[in-house]
Amino acid sequence: MNLADITAKDNASRQNSHNEDLNALKARLEREGHDVDALLRQIQAFEVAVPSWALGTGGTRFGRFPGMGEPRNVFEKMDDISVIQALTRGTPKVSLHIPWDEPQDPAALRDHAAECGLGFDAVNSNTFQDQPGAHYSYKFGSFSHVDAAVRDQAIEHACHVVDVGKTLGSTEITVWLADGSNYPGQMSLRKSFQRVLSGLQQVYKHMPSDWRLFTEHKPYEPAFYATVVQDWGSSLMLAQALGERAACLVDLGHHLPNTNIEMIVARLVEAGKLGGFHFNDSKYGDDDLTTGSIKPYQLFLVFHELVEAARSKAWSSAPAYMIDQSHNVKDPIEALLQTVMTLQATYARALLVPSDALAAYQEENDVMMAEQTLRNAYETDIRPLVAEARRLAGGAIDPIHAFRRSDYREKMGMAREQGSYTPPASL
Ligand code: RM4
Ligand code: MN
Ligand code: MN
């Protein structure tokens, strides 16, 4: 049986209980004044890109425990992503990491992805590792390196990533830099920033006119004293200096504990510089845990800012949504299904916030009712509506269950037993 038939069968087996839950929820939403069909359409329009590096089991520097049937190459990754898309109907695009998933023939990859019903979102450059055969080392930095020859090598790589992305049909590049210093005095804090800016200016010039460049900040790791693009302020300075087609990317895990990320989102929206997201979750640092697994309310508050920004037309182009997770102990496909379901549900909850009522409470300084307005939306069990949006789009009411029922892993375990997955060295 193919996946579509298994999905239909699984949906049929839960149709009665699904309808009961859905009808109860619909009645409640209608009573509260929501347009249920409009909500369904908005949920269906939500898209998030799957990163090519999340399909194999991740790991730490201590070890990696691979599971069965992992994709052995980037083509097989497309096959896995098409399963996630088929079940959730929310992931029609892929975010590629180069060189981790550099295709030998980009046009062939584009065609294979298209056959899987997939296109490409932002491409990611990697100047945080030395590549085999590379002339210069990034041990002491890439774009910020004191030696112009090293900087040129890094700039050339990023320009090459843009060229590969052009063939794939991408229109964005995300640049995350590991550059920084481990000890006070090691690096000039100001000159290193100037060098990064001037390198990015060259990449910016190289981009086609319909492309955008995202700068991604991160407070620490691998540099433990001072990272060059360490916070959203530095990222914003870069994006503003680069020009109109540069913007900031917010990775939820790239903040020190207790940082108010929704505030950062609001500020970047205000500056017209919110370019994209890397969704994940974290307890301590850049943990790359499953989205919503640790701080689901924070995720809701981030989506609330995004929905408010969209409603007030605060941006000319909506941010690009991407996942950036490492799946160390979960089946990567299941973790990604869980992530997409969480994102769809959290977005849907944020859509329930009545903006006008909230604004009125804010104007009246009615703290209790303003907060209650958010919490009422957050505490609504929206899952039946999100499941219905997926079902109507041809996806699964319960993607994880349908996936298990498909025996995809077992089948891939046999089909892919020759040869094995080579993980990126830093995952
Ligand atoms: C970095 C950052 C980048 C990601 C790499 C794998 O910490 O989050 O976005 O591409 O990890
Ligand atoms: Mn990231
Ligand atoms: Mn990260």
Short mmCIF file of C-alpha atoms and ligand atoms in Angstrom, two decimals:
data_model
loop_
_atom_site.label_atom_id
_atom_site.label_comp_id
_atom_site.label_asym_id
_atom_site.label_seq_id
_atom_site.Cartn_x
_atom_site.Cartn_y
_atom_site.Cartn_z
CA MET A 1 0.00 0.00 0.00
CA ASN A 2 1.33 3.48 -0.78
CA LEU A 3 1.48 6.36 1.67
CA ALA A 4 -1.66 8.05 0.35
CA ASP A 5 -3.70 4.87 0.86
CA ILE A 6 -2.26 4.31 4.33
CA THR A 7 -3.04 7.91 5.25
CA ALA A 8 -6.60 7.54 3.99
CA LYS A 9 -7.01 4.31 5.94
CA ASP A 10 -5.57 5.80 9.11
CA ASN A 11 -7.76 8.89 8.74
CA ALA A 12 -10.82 6.71 8.24
CA SER A 13 -10.07 4.75 11.40
CA ARG A 14 -10.15 7.93 13.50
CA GLN A 15 -12.79 9.86 11.55
CA ASN A 16 -15.62 9.44 14.09
CA SER A 17 -13.71 10.62 17.14
CA HIS A 18 -12.09 13.35 15.05
CA ASN A 19 -15.52 14.63 13.98
CA GLU A 20 -16.77 14.68 17.56
CA ASP A 21 -13.77 16.72 18.72
CA LEU A 22 -13.92 18.97 15.67
CA ASN A 23 -17.61 19.75 16.02
CA ALA A 24 -17.19 20.66 19.69
CA LEU A 25 -14.29 22.93 18.86
CA LYS A 26 -16.06 24.51 15.88
CA ALA A 27 -19.08 25.30 18.04
CA ARG A 28 -16.87 26.99 20.58
CA LEU A 29 -14.89 28.95 18.00
CA GLU A 30 -18.05 30.13 16.25
CA ARG A 31 -19.54 31.20 19.57
CA GLU A 32 -16.42 33.27 20.15
CA GLY A 33 -16.86 34.93 16.76
CA HIS A 34 -14.18 33.16 14.71
CA ASP A 35 -14.53 32.37 11.02
CA VAL A 36 -13.66 28.68 11.03
CA ASP A 37 -13.19 28.38 7.25
CA ALA A 38 -10.84 31.35 7.23
CA LEU A 39 -8.85 29.75 10.06
CA LEU A 40 -8.60 26.50 8.11
CA ARG A 41 -7.31 28.35 5.05
CA GLN A 42 -4.72 30.23 7.10
CA ILE A 43 -3.47 27.04 8.76
CA GLN A 44 -3.18 25.39 5.35
CA ALA A 45 -1.15 28.33 4.04
CA PHE A 46 1.45 27.95 6.80
CA GLU A 47 4.78 26.60 5.48
CA VAL A 48 8.05 25.76 7.16
CA ALA A 49 11.21 24.54 5.43
CA VAL A 50 12.91 21.31 6.48
CA PRO A 51 16.69 21.51 6.86
CA SER A 52 18.69 18.96 4.94
CA TRP A 53 20.83 18.33 8.03
CA ALA A 54 17.95 17.17 10.23
CA LEU A 55 17.09 13.93 8.43
CA GLY A 56 19.92 11.83 9.81
CA THR A 57 20.33 11.12 13.51
CA GLY A 58 22.31 13.93 15.09
CA GLY A 59 24.71 13.52 17.96
CA THR A 60 27.13 15.28 20.19
CA ARG A 61 30.89 15.29 20.27
CA PHE A 62 30.57 12.32 22.65
CA GLY A 63 28.73 10.04 20.32
CA ARG A 64 26.09 9.38 17.74
CA PHE A 65 23.59 6.55 17.76
CA PRO A 66 22.23 6.12 14.25
CA GLY A 67 18.88 4.53 13.57
CA MET A 68 17.84 2.28 10.74
CA GLY A 69 17.13 3.39 7.20
CA GLU A 70 18.74 6.81 7.40
CA PRO A 71 19.13 8.63 4.10
CA ARG A 72 22.56 8.00 2.61
CA ASN A 73 22.64 11.07 0.41
CA VAL A 74 20.82 14.28 -0.33
CA PHE A 75 18.55 12.60 -2.89
CA GLU A 76 17.26 10.18 -0.28
CA LYS A 77 16.75 13.13 2.06
CA MET A 78 14.30 14.54 -0.47
CA ASP A 79 12.39 11.26 -0.33
CA ASP A 80 12.15 11.53 3.46
CA ILE A 81 11.05 15.18 3.31
CA SER A 82 8.36 14.28 0.80
CA VAL A 83 6.92 11.90 3.41
CA ILE A 84 6.79 14.75 5.94
CA GLN A 85 5.13 16.96 3.33
CA ALA A 86 2.62 14.28 2.36
CA LEU A 87 1.53 13.75 5.97
CA THR A 88 1.57 17.35 7.23
CA ARG A 89 1.08 19.41 4.04
CA GLY A 90 3.22 22.09 5.66
CA THR A 91 6.73 21.47 4.36
CA PRO A 92 6.96 21.97 0.59
CA LYS A 93 10.49 23.38 0.81
CA VAL A 94 13.99 22.29 1.79
CA SER A 95 16.80 24.37 3.31
CA LEU A 96 20.12 23.00 2.09
CA HIS A 97 23.46 23.14 3.90
CA ILE A 98 26.52 23.41 1.70
CA PRO A 99 28.89 21.58 1.62
CA TRP A 100 27.19 19.08 3.98
CA ASP A 101 24.56 18.39 1.34
CA GLU A 102 26.18 19.83 -1.73
CA PRO A 103 24.76 18.11 -4.83
CA GLN A 104 27.25 17.11 -7.51
CA ASP A 105 24.61 18.02 -10.03
CA PRO A 106 22.34 20.76 -8.64
CA ALA A 107 19.96 20.58 -11.60
CA ALA A 108 19.48 16.85 -11.05
CA LEU A 109 18.71 17.50 -7.36
CA ARG A 110 16.26 20.24 -8.30
CA ASP A 111 14.51 17.86 -10.68
CA HIS A 112 14.39 15.02 -8.16
CA ALA A 113 13.01 17.41 -5.51
CA ALA A 114 10.38 18.61 -7.98
CA GLU A 115 9.34 15.00 -8.62
CA CYS A 116 8.91 14.73 -4.83
CA GLY A 117 6.78 17.90 -4.92
CA LEU A 118 9.50 19.94 -3.21
CA GLY A 119 11.25 23.24 -3.84
CA PHE A 120 14.11 25.04 -2.09
CA ASP A 121 14.13 27.67 0.62
CA ALA A 122 17.24 29.48 1.93
CA VAL A 123 20.62 27.86 1.28
CA ASN A 124 23.13 27.81 4.13
CA SER A 125 26.87 28.38 3.81
CA ASN A 126 29.40 26.67 6.06
CA THR A 127 32.65 28.42 6.89
CA PHE A 128 32.81 26.98 10.40
CA GLN A 129 34.68 23.82 9.41
CA ASP A 130 37.76 23.16 7.33
CA GLN A 131 36.81 21.26 4.22
CA PRO A 132 38.99 18.54 2.69
CA GLY A 133 41.38 20.07 0.20
CA ALA A 134 40.75 23.64 1.34
CA HIS A 135 43.78 25.87 1.11
CA TYR A 136 43.27 27.86 4.29
CA SER A 137 42.03 26.99 7.77
CA TYR A 138 39.17 28.68 9.62
CA LYS A 139 40.76 27.94 12.98
CA PHE A 140 41.06 31.67 13.66
CA GLY A 141 37.97 32.78 11.79
CA SER A 142 36.52 33.00 8.30
CA PHE A 143 34.95 36.33 7.30
CA SER A 144 36.64 38.00 10.29
CA HIS A 145 40.08 36.45 9.80
CA VAL A 146 43.08 38.78 9.95
CA ASP A 147 44.44 37.31 6.69
CA ALA A 148 42.66 38.56 3.55
CA ALA A 149 43.36 35.26 1.76
CA VAL A 150 41.33 33.34 4.34
CA ARG A 151 38.55 35.87 4.14
CA ASP A 152 38.50 35.58 0.36
CA GLN A 153 38.18 31.81 0.58
CA ALA A 154 35.16 32.23 2.88
CA ILE A 155 33.58 34.86 0.65
CA GLU A 156 34.12 32.67 -2.40
CA HIS A 157 32.40 29.78 -0.64
CA ALA A 158 29.35 31.89 0.20
CA CYS A 159 29.19 33.15 -3.41
CA HIS A 160 29.41 29.55 -4.60
CA VAL A 161 26.50 28.66 -2.31
CA VAL A 162 24.48 31.43 -3.97
CA ASP A 163 25.35 29.99 -7.39
CA VAL A 164 24.25 26.49 -6.37
CA GLY A 165 21.10 28.00 -4.87
CA LYS A 166 20.32 29.79 -8.15
CA THR A 167 20.15 26.46 -9.97
CA LEU A 168 18.00 24.98 -7.22
CA GLY A 169 15.53 27.86 -7.31
CA SER A 170 16.41 29.34 -3.90
CA THR A 171 16.24 33.08 -3.42
CA GLU A 172 17.91 33.43 -0.02
CA ILE A 173 21.19 32.67 1.69
CA THR A 174 21.61 32.36 5.44
CA VAL A 175 25.06 33.14 6.76
CA TRP A 176 25.87 31.88 10.21
CA LEU A 177 29.45 32.52 11.33
CA ALA A 178 31.31 30.69 14.07
CA ASP A 179 33.85 33.53 14.10
CA GLY A 180 34.87 34.86 17.46
CA SER A 181 37.50 34.58 20.12
CA ASN A 182 38.07 32.38 23.14
CA TYR A 183 40.18 34.76 25.19
CA PRO A 184 40.19 38.48 25.88
CA GLY A 185 42.76 40.18 23.72
CA GLN A 186 42.76 37.43 21.08
CA MET A 187 40.80 39.46 18.53
CA SER A 188 39.99 43.10 17.98
CA LEU A 189 36.30 43.32 18.77
CA ARG A 190 35.80 46.24 16.38
CA LYS A 191 38.05 45.27 13.50
CA SER A 192 36.68 41.74 13.37
CA PHE A 193 33.17 43.16 12.95
CA GLN A 194 34.33 45.54 10.20
CA ARG A 195 35.91 42.64 8.33
CA VAL A 196 32.74 40.57 8.57
CA LEU A 197 30.70 43.46 7.21
CA SER A 198 33.03 44.06 4.29
CA GLY A 199 33.02 40.32 3.41
CA LEU A 200 29.24 40.17 3.53
CA GLN A 201 29.10 43.23 1.28
CA GLN A 202 30.85 41.20 -1.40
CA VAL A 203 28.41 38.31 -1.02
CA TYR A 204 25.53 40.79 -1.13
CA LYS A 205 26.88 42.22 -4.40
CA HIS A 206 27.16 38.74 -5.84
CA MET A 207 23.50 37.93 -5.21
CA PRO A 208 20.92 38.22 -8.00
CA SER A 209 18.60 41.19 -7.53
CA ASP A 210 15.70 39.05 -6.25
CA TRP A 211 17.80 37.38 -3.54
CA ARG A 212 17.94 38.16 0.17
CA LEU A 213 20.77 37.60 2.64
CA PHE A 214 20.07 36.63 6.25
CA THR A 215 22.56 37.09 9.06
CA GLU A 216 22.09 34.70 11.98
CA HIS A 217 23.33 35.68 15.43
CA LYS A 218 24.47 33.38 18.21
CA PRO A 219 25.81 34.36 21.64
CA TYR A 220 28.49 31.72 22.15
CA GLU A 221 29.80 28.37 20.91
CA PRO A 222 32.15 27.52 19.35
CA ALA A 223 33.75 30.80 20.44
CA PHE A 224 33.43 31.08 24.21
CA TYR A 225 34.53 34.64 24.89
CA ALA A 226 33.27 36.90 22.10
CA THR A 227 31.33 35.88 19.01
CA VAL A 228 31.45 38.45 16.21
CA VAL A 229 27.73 38.28 15.38
CA GLN A 230 26.69 37.50 18.90
CA ASP A 231 23.31 39.19 19.28
CA TRP A 232 20.43 40.69 17.37
CA GLY A 233 21.97 44.15 17.70
CA SER A 234 25.08 43.08 15.80
CA SER A 235 22.94 41.23 13.28
CA LEU A 236 20.74 44.29 12.78
CA MET A 237 23.79 46.53 12.29
CA LEU A 238 25.00 44.19 9.55
CA ALA A 239 21.60 43.96 7.87
CA GLN A 240 21.14 47.73 7.94
CA ALA A 241 24.60 48.40 6.58
CA LEU A 242 24.27 45.81 3.83
CA GLY A 243 21.06 47.16 2.32
CA GLU A 244 17.42 46.56 1.64
CA ARG A 245 17.78 42.89 0.73
CA ALA A 246 19.56 41.94 3.93
CA ALA A 247 17.67 40.92 7.06
CA CYS A 248 18.15 39.12 10.35
CA LEU A 249 17.42 35.48 11.07
CA VAL A 250 16.34 34.54 14.57
CA ASP A 251 17.27 31.05 15.72
CA LEU A 252 15.23 30.37 18.87
CA GLY A 253 18.13 28.49 20.46
CA HIS A 254 20.64 31.28 19.93
CA HIS A 255 19.81 33.28 23.04
CA LEU A 256 21.03 33.18 26.59
CA PRO A 257 18.55 31.67 29.07
CA ASN A 258 15.56 33.91 29.88
CA THR A 259 16.08 36.24 26.93
CA ASN A 260 12.76 37.71 25.83
CA ILE A 261 12.79 36.47 22.24
CA GLU A 262 9.34 37.80 21.37
CA MET A 263 10.66 41.29 22.18
CA ILE A 264 13.51 40.74 19.74
CA VAL A 265 10.99 39.67 17.12
CA ALA A 266 8.94 42.81 17.75
CA ARG A 267 12.00 45.05 17.44
CA LEU A 268 13.18 43.43 14.23
CA VAL A 269 9.69 43.71 12.73
CA GLU A 270 9.70 47.39 13.69
CA ALA A 271 13.06 47.86 11.96
CA GLY A 272 11.75 46.05 8.85
CA LYS A 273 14.55 43.53 9.26
CA LEU A 274 13.00 40.26 10.35
CA GLY A 275 14.11 37.91 7.57
CA GLY A 276 13.64 34.42 8.88
CA PHE A 277 13.42 31.92 11.68
CA HIS A 278 15.16 28.78 12.78
CA PHE A 279 12.69 26.93 14.96
CA ASN A 280 13.91 24.63 17.70
CA ASP A 281 13.85 24.70 21.49
CA SER A 282 16.41 24.96 24.22
CA LYS A 283 16.84 24.66 27.96
CA TYR A 284 20.43 25.83 28.26
CA GLY A 285 21.98 26.99 24.99
CA ASP A 286 21.99 25.97 21.36
CA ASP A 287 20.39 22.65 22.29
CA ASP A 288 18.53 22.14 18.99
CA LEU A 289 15.70 20.33 20.80
CA THR A 290 12.29 19.75 19.25
CA THR A 291 10.30 22.96 18.80
CA GLY A 292 7.91 23.58 21.68
CA SER A 293 9.30 20.78 23.82
CA ILE A 294 10.65 23.06 26.56
CA LYS A 295 9.00 26.49 26.30
CA PRO A 296 5.70 26.17 24.44
CA TYR A 297 4.29 29.44 25.81
CA GLN A 298 7.31 31.36 24.56
CA LEU A 299 6.74 29.85 21.12
CA PHE A 300 3.13 31.03 21.25
CA LEU A 301 4.21 34.55 22.24
CA VAL A 302 6.63 34.61 19.30
CA PHE A 303 3.81 33.57 16.97
CA HIS A 304 1.57 36.19 18.51
CA GLU A 305 4.08 38.85 17.43
CA LEU A 306 4.26 37.33 13.96
CA VAL A 307 0.48 37.23 13.57
CA GLU A 308 0.15 40.81 14.84
CA ALA A 309 2.84 41.92 12.38
CA ALA A 310 1.08 40.17 9.50
CA ARG A 311 -2.32 41.62 10.47
CA SER A 312 -0.94 45.15 10.63
CA LYS A 313 1.00 44.61 7.37
CA ALA A 314 4.20 45.50 9.16
CA TRP A 315 6.40 43.83 6.55
CA SER A 316 6.72 43.78 2.79
CA SER A 317 7.72 40.12 2.67
CA ALA A 318 6.85 37.62 5.36
CA PRO A 319 9.77 35.96 7.19
CA ALA A 320 11.06 32.63 5.91
CA TYR A 321 10.26 29.89 8.40
CA MET A 322 12.77 27.08 8.76
CA ILE A 323 13.46 24.32 11.24
CA ASP A 324 16.96 23.92 12.71
CA GLN A 325 17.05 20.89 14.97
CA SER A 326 19.31 17.99 15.78
CA HIS A 327 17.56 14.71 16.49
CA ASN A 328 19.84 12.74 18.76
CA VAL A 329 17.48 10.23 20.31
CA LYS A 330 14.24 10.53 18.32
CA ASP A 331 13.55 9.17 14.87
CA PRO A 332 14.31 12.28 12.76
CA ILE A 333 11.20 11.96 10.58
CA GLU A 334 8.96 11.53 13.63
CA ALA A 335 10.61 14.49 15.37
CA LEU A 336 10.06 16.62 12.29
CA LEU A 337 6.41 15.54 12.03
CA GLN A 338 5.97 16.45 15.70
CA THR A 339 7.64 19.81 15.04
CA VAL A 340 5.44 20.70 12.09
CA MET A 341 2.32 19.71 14.06
CA THR A 342 3.47 21.93 16.94
CA LEU A 343 4.16 24.85 14.62
CA GLN A 344 0.80 24.49 12.87
CA ALA A 345 -1.01 24.35 16.22
CA THR A 346 0.90 27.22 17.78
CA TYR A 347 0.34 29.40 14.74
CA ALA A 348 -3.37 28.50 14.84
CA ARG A 349 -3.60 29.44 18.53
CA ALA A 350 -1.98 32.78 17.80
CA LEU A 351 -4.60 33.35 15.09
CA LEU A 352 -7.28 33.09 17.80
CA VAL A 353 -6.07 36.23 19.58
CA PRO A 354 -8.61 39.00 18.95
CA SER A 355 -6.29 41.91 18.10
CA ASP A 356 -8.86 44.67 18.57
CA ALA A 357 -10.02 43.41 21.95
CA LEU A 358 -6.42 43.03 23.10
CA ALA A 359 -5.54 46.55 21.93
CA ALA A 360 -8.57 47.93 23.81
CA TYR A 361 -7.49 46.23 27.05
CA GLN A 362 -3.99 47.59 26.57
CA GLU A 363 -5.33 51.11 26.07
CA GLU A 364 -7.36 50.78 29.27
CA ASN A 365 -4.41 49.35 31.21
CA ASP A 366 -6.56 46.33 31.98
CA VAL A 367 -3.64 44.05 32.70
CA MET A 368 -5.72 41.10 33.78
CA MET A 369 -7.96 41.01 30.71
CA ALA A 370 -5.08 41.71 28.33
CA GLU A 371 -3.16 38.75 29.69
CA GLN A 372 -6.31 36.62 29.80
CA THR A 373 -6.91 37.38 26.12
CA LEU A 374 -3.58 35.79 25.26
CA ARG A 375 -4.05 32.90 27.64
CA ASN A 376 -7.53 32.09 26.37
CA ALA A 377 -6.07 31.64 22.90
CA TYR A 378 -3.06 29.70 24.16
CA GLU A 379 -5.13 27.37 26.29
CA THR A 380 -7.58 26.50 23.50
CA ASP A 381 -7.10 22.93 22.35
CA ILE A 382 -6.88 23.73 18.65
CA ARG A 383 -5.59 20.33 17.59
CA PRO A 384 -8.81 19.07 15.94
CA LEU A 385 -8.92 22.13 13.67
CA VAL A 386 -5.29 21.72 12.67
CA ALA A 387 -5.87 18.03 12.00
CA GLU A 388 -8.85 18.95 9.86
CA ALA A 389 -6.76 21.47 7.90
CA ARG A 390 -4.26 18.71 7.17
CA ARG A 391 -6.97 16.19 6.29
CA LEU A 392 -8.69 18.56 3.87
CA ALA A 393 -5.32 19.21 2.19
CA GLY A 394 -4.78 15.46 1.74
CA GLY A 395 -2.59 14.94 4.80
CA ALA A 396 -2.99 12.96 7.99
CA ILE A 397 -5.18 13.62 11.00
CA ASP A 398 -2.39 12.06 13.07
CA PRO A 399 0.87 12.22 11.06
CA ILE A 400 3.04 10.33 13.56
CA HIS A 401 0.58 7.48 13.82
CA ALA A 402 0.14 7.28 10.04
CA PHE A 403 3.92 7.30 9.62
CA ARG A 404 4.34 4.38 12.01
CA ARG A 405 1.58 2.52 10.25
CA SER A 406 3.35 2.98 6.91
CA ASP A 407 6.40 0.97 8.05
CA TYR A 408 8.49 3.51 6.08
CA ARG A 409 11.45 3.12 8.44
CA GLU A 410 11.45 -0.64 8.18
CA LYS A 411 11.19 -0.47 4.40
CA MET A 412 14.04 2.06 4.22
CA GLY A 413 16.03 -0.06 6.64
CA MET A 414 16.04 -2.77 4.01
CA ALA A 415 16.30 -0.58 0.93
CA ARG A 416 19.14 1.51 2.34
CA GLU A 417 21.12 -1.21 4.05
CA GLN A 418 24.01 -0.97 1.62
CA GLY A 419 26.22 1.98 2.54
CA SER A 420 25.56 4.26 5.44
CA TYR A 421 24.84 7.83 6.33
CA THR A 422 27.87 10.04 6.84
CA PRO A 423 26.89 12.70 9.33
CA PRO A 424 28.29 16.22 9.18
CA ALA A 425 31.36 16.28 11.39
CA SER A 426 29.89 18.83 13.81
CA LEU A 427 26.55 17.18 14.40
C1 RM4 B 1 24.55 26.71 13.98
C2 RM4 B 1 23.44 27.55 13.41
C3 RM4 B 1 23.21 27.32 11.96
C4 RM4 B 1 23.19 25.87 11.63
C5 RM4 B 1 24.38 25.16 12.23
C6 RM4 B 1 24.29 23.67 12.00
O1 RM4 B 1 24.54 26.75 15.38
O2 RM4 B 1 22.26 27.32 14.12
O3 RM4 B 1 21.98 27.85 11.58
O4 RM4 B 1 23.25 25.78 10.25
O5 RM4 B 1 24.43 25.37 13.61
MN MN B 2 20.34 28.03 13.17
MN MN B 3 22.39 26.63 16.17
#
